[in-house]
Every structure is written in structure tokens, then in C-alpha cells.
Short mmCIF file of C-alpha atoms in Angstrom, two decimals:
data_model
loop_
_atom_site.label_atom_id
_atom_site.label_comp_id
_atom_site.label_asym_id
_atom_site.label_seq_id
_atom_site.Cartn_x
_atom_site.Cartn_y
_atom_site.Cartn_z
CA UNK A 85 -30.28 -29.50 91.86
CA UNK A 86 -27.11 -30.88 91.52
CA UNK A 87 -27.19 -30.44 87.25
CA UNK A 88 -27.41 -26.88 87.92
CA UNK A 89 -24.25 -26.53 90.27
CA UNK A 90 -22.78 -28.42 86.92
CA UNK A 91 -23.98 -26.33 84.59
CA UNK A 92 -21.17 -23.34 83.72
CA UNK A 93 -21.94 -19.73 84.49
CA UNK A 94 -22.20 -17.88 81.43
CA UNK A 95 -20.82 -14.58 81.81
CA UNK A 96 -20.47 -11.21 80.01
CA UNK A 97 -17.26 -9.26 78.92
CA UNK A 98 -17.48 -5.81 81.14
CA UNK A 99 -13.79 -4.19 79.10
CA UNK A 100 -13.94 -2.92 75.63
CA UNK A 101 -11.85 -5.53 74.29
CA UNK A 102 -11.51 -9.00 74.97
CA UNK A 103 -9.43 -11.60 74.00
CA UNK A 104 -10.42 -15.65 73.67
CA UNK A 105 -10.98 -18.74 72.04
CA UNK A 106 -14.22 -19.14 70.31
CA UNK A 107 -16.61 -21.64 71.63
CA UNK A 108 -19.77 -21.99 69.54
CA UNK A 109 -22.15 -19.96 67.75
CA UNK A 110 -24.91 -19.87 68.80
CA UNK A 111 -28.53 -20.19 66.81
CA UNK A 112 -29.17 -16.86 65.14
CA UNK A 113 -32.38 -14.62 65.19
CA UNK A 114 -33.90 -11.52 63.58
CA UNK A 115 -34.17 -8.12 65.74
CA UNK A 116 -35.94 -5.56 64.57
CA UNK A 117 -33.57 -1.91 64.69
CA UNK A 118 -36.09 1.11 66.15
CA UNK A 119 -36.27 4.07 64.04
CA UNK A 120 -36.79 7.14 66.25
CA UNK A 121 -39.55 9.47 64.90
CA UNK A 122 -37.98 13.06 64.87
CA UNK A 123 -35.46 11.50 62.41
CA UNK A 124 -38.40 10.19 60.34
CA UNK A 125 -40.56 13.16 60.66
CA UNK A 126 -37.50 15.89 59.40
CA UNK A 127 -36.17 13.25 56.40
CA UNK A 128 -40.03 12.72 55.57
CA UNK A 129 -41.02 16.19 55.45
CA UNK A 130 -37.76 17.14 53.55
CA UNK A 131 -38.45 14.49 50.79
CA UNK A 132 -42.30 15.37 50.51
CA UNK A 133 -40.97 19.15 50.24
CA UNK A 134 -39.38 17.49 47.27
CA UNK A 135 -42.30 15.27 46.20
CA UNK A 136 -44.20 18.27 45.89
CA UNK A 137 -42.27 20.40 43.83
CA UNK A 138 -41.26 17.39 41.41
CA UNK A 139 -45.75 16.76 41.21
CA UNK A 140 -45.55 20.96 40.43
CA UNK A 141 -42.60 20.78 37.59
CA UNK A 142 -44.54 17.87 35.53
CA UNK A 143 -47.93 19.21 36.14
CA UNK A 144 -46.20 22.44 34.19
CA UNK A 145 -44.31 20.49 31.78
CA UNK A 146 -47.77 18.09 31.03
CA UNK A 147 -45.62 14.49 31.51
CA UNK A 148 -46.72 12.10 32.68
CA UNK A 149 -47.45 9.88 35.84
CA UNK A 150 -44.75 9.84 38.67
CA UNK A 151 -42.34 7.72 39.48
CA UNK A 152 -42.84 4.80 42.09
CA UNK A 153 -44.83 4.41 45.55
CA UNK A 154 -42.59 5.74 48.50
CA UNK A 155 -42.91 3.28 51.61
CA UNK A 156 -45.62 4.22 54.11
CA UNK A 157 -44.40 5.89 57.25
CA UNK A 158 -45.49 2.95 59.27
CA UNK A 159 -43.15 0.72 57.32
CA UNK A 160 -40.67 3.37 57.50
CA UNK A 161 -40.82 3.73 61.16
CA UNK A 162 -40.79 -0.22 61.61
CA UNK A 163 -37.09 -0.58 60.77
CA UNK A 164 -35.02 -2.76 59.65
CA UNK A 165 -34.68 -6.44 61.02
CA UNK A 166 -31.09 -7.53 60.99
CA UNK A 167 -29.39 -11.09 61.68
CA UNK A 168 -28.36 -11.36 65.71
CA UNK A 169 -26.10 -14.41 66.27
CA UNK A 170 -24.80 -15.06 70.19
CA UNK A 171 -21.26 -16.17 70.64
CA UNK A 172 -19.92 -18.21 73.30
CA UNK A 173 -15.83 -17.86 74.35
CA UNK A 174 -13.98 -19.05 76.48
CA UNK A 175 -11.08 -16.69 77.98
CA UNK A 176 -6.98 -17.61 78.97
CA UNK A 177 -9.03 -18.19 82.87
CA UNK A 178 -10.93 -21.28 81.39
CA UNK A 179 -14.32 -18.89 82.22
CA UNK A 180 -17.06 -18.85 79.32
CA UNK A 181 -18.62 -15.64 78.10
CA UNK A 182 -21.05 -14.46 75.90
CA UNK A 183 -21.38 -11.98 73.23
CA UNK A 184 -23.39 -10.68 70.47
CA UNK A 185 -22.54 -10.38 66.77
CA UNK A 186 -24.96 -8.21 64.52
CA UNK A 187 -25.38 -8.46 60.87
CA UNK A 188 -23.77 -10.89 58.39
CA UNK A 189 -19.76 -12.28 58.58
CA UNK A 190 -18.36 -14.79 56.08
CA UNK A 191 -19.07 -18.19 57.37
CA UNK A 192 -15.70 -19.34 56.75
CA UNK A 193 -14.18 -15.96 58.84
CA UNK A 194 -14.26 -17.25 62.25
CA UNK A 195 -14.68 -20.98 63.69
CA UNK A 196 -14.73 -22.64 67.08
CA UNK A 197 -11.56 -23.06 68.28
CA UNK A 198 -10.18 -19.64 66.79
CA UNK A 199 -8.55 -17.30 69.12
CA UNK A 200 -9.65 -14.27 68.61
CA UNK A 201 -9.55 -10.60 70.14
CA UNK A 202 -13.14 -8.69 69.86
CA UNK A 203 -13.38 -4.86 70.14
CA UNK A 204 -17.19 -4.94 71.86
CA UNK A 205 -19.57 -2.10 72.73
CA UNK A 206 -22.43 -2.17 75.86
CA UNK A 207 -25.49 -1.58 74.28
CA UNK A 208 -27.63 -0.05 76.84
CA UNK A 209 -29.73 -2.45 78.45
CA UNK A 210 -28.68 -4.45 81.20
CA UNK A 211 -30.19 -8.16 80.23
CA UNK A 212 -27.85 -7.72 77.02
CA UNK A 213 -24.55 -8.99 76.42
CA UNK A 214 -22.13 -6.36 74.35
CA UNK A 215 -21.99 -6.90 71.05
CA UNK A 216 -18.91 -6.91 68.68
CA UNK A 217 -17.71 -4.23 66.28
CA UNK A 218 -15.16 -5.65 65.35
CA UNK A 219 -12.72 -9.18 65.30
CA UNK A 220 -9.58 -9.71 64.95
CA UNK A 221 -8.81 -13.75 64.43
CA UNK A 222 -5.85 -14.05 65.89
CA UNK A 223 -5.54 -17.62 64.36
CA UNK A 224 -6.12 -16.78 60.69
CA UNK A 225 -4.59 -12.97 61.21
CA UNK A 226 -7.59 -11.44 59.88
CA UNK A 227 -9.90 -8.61 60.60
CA UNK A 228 -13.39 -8.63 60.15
CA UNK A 229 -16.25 -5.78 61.00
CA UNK A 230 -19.70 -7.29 61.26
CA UNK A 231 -22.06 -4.42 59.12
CA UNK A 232 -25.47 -4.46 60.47
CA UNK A 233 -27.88 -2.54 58.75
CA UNK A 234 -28.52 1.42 60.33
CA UNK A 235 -31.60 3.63 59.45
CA UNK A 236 -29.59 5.40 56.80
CA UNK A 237 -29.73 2.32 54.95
CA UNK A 238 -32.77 1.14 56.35
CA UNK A 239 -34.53 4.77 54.94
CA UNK A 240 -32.26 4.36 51.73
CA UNK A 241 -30.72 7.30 49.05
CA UNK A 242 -33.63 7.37 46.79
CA UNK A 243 -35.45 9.09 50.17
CA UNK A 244 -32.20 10.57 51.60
CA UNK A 245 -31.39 12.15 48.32
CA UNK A 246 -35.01 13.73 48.38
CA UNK A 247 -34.82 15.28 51.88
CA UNK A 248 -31.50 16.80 51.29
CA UNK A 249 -32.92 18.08 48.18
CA UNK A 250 -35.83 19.55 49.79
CA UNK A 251 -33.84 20.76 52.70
CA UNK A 252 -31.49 22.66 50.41
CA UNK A 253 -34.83 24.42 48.68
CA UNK A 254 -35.85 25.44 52.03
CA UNK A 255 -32.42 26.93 53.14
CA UNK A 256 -32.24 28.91 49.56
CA UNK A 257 -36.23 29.84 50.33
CA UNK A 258 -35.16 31.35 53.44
CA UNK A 259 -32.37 33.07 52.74
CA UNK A 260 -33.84 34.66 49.78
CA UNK A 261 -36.79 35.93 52.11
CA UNK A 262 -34.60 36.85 54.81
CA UNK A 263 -32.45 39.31 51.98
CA UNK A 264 -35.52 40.83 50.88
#
């Protein structure tokens, strides 16, 4: 019992920016980002929209095959795992706190022992510390913005280039029957 009243109380940043020394990093891990389904649903039926006109145009013209297999909308729907590393700091109090940094920063950016000033954001559930969107090493006068992946990226401009496509032939589709 008496290792736990030793042990420090980790706690978590509650302003939107906070300023410290870096402690340790913590061991990363993979999260996986949701994709919410009305997004999916609207860019999938805009790019099959698309799909389907593309099949229609070479089926005229006689060419041949199409071009490569679009990911399944379970894969699609899955979303993209990104890297989630936990940061401990200590602020100008002596108190340790903990943070979250998502997605990939130069290893050579930030160290323990840097002071540093973090711009963080809650993310919505309680048992989760905010997580940084962006550093500013006050040691090395740098600033650094961690870029996890979003479903933009995750979905990609090969399919985002199709939906807007196919939502632009169904604007110009309605309009012309609406002038009729």
C-alpha cells in the first residue's frame, strides 16, 4: 500500500494550451480512425454514379477492360489505423501530465527534457487524455504539427475525384430536367 501513495498521480491538461518540460514518450500503438457511414454511403454512390457511366462510355467505344478493383465498402468503412504515442510532462508546479500525440513527428523534433508549449484539443471521451495539434519546442524554437491521417485521405482522390465527378453529373442532370 505504501508503493502506491509513492507512485505520482498522472494527470490531464484541462486548458487548451499548456506549457512544460517533456518527460518521456511513452510506447506507441495503432488506433483505428471510424469512418461514419452517411459520408461513405454519399462519396460511394457519387463515385459508382461515375463507375457506371465510365463502364457505359467504353462499352460504346468497344475498349477494353477497366481500370483497377475499388476497395470493398467494408474496408472502406474500417478506416484508417494511425500511430498513437502518450506523452508524459511535467509542468513549472513539478505535477506530471499526460497527453496524446497522433500520427508521425520527426524523431529528432522533440526529446525529454525539452520545454515545450502544446496547443491540445479534448477529444470527446472522458477516459482520454487531449491530444496535441500542435508543439511549439520552446528549447529548439521550432514548431511542429503532428498529421494524422483523416478519412479524406483514408478514402483517397482516385475515389474523391470520382464522387465529385458523379455529383457534378447529377447536379447538371437535374438542372437540365428541372429547365425542361
Amino acid at each position: 500500500m505504501d508503493s502506491d501513495l509513492q507512485r505520482p498521480r498522472i494527470l490531464r491538461p484541462t486548458g487548451r494550451v499548456f506549457t512544460g518540460r517533456v518527460v518521456r514518450f511513452m510506447d506507441g500503438y495503432t488506433r483505428e480512425m471510424r469512418v461514419g457511414q452517411p459520408i461513405l454511403v454519399a462519396v460511394m454512390t457519387a463515385a459508382g454514379l461515375t463507375q457506371v457511366l465510365t463502364l457505359l462510355v467504353r462499352t460504346l467505344l468497344r475498349t477494353g477492360a477497366g481500370g483497377p478493383a475499388r476497395r470493398s465498402f467494408k474496408e472502406l468503412k474500417k478506416g484508417p489505423e494511425f500511430l498513437v504515442t502518450p506523452m508524459r510532462l511535467r509542468d513549472a508546479d513539478g505535477q506530471l501530465f499526460e497527453v496524446e500525440l497522433h500520427g508521425h513527428l520527426a524523431q529528432s523534433a522533440v526529446h525529454p527534457g525539452d520545454h515545450v508549449q502544446l496547443t491540445l484539443r479534448d477529444q470527446g471521451d472522458p477516459d482520454l487524455p487531449p491530444r496535441i495539434e500542435r508543439i511549439v519546442n520552446i528549447t529548439t524554437t521550432q514548431w511542429l504539427t503532428p498529421r494524422p491521417p483523416t478519412v479524406w485521405s483514408h478514402l483517397g482522390p482516385p475515389l474523391l475525384l470520382q464522387a465529385f465527378v458523379g455529383a457534378l453529373v447529377l447536379v447538371l442532370v437535374l438542372a437540365w430536367a428541372i429547365t425542361i
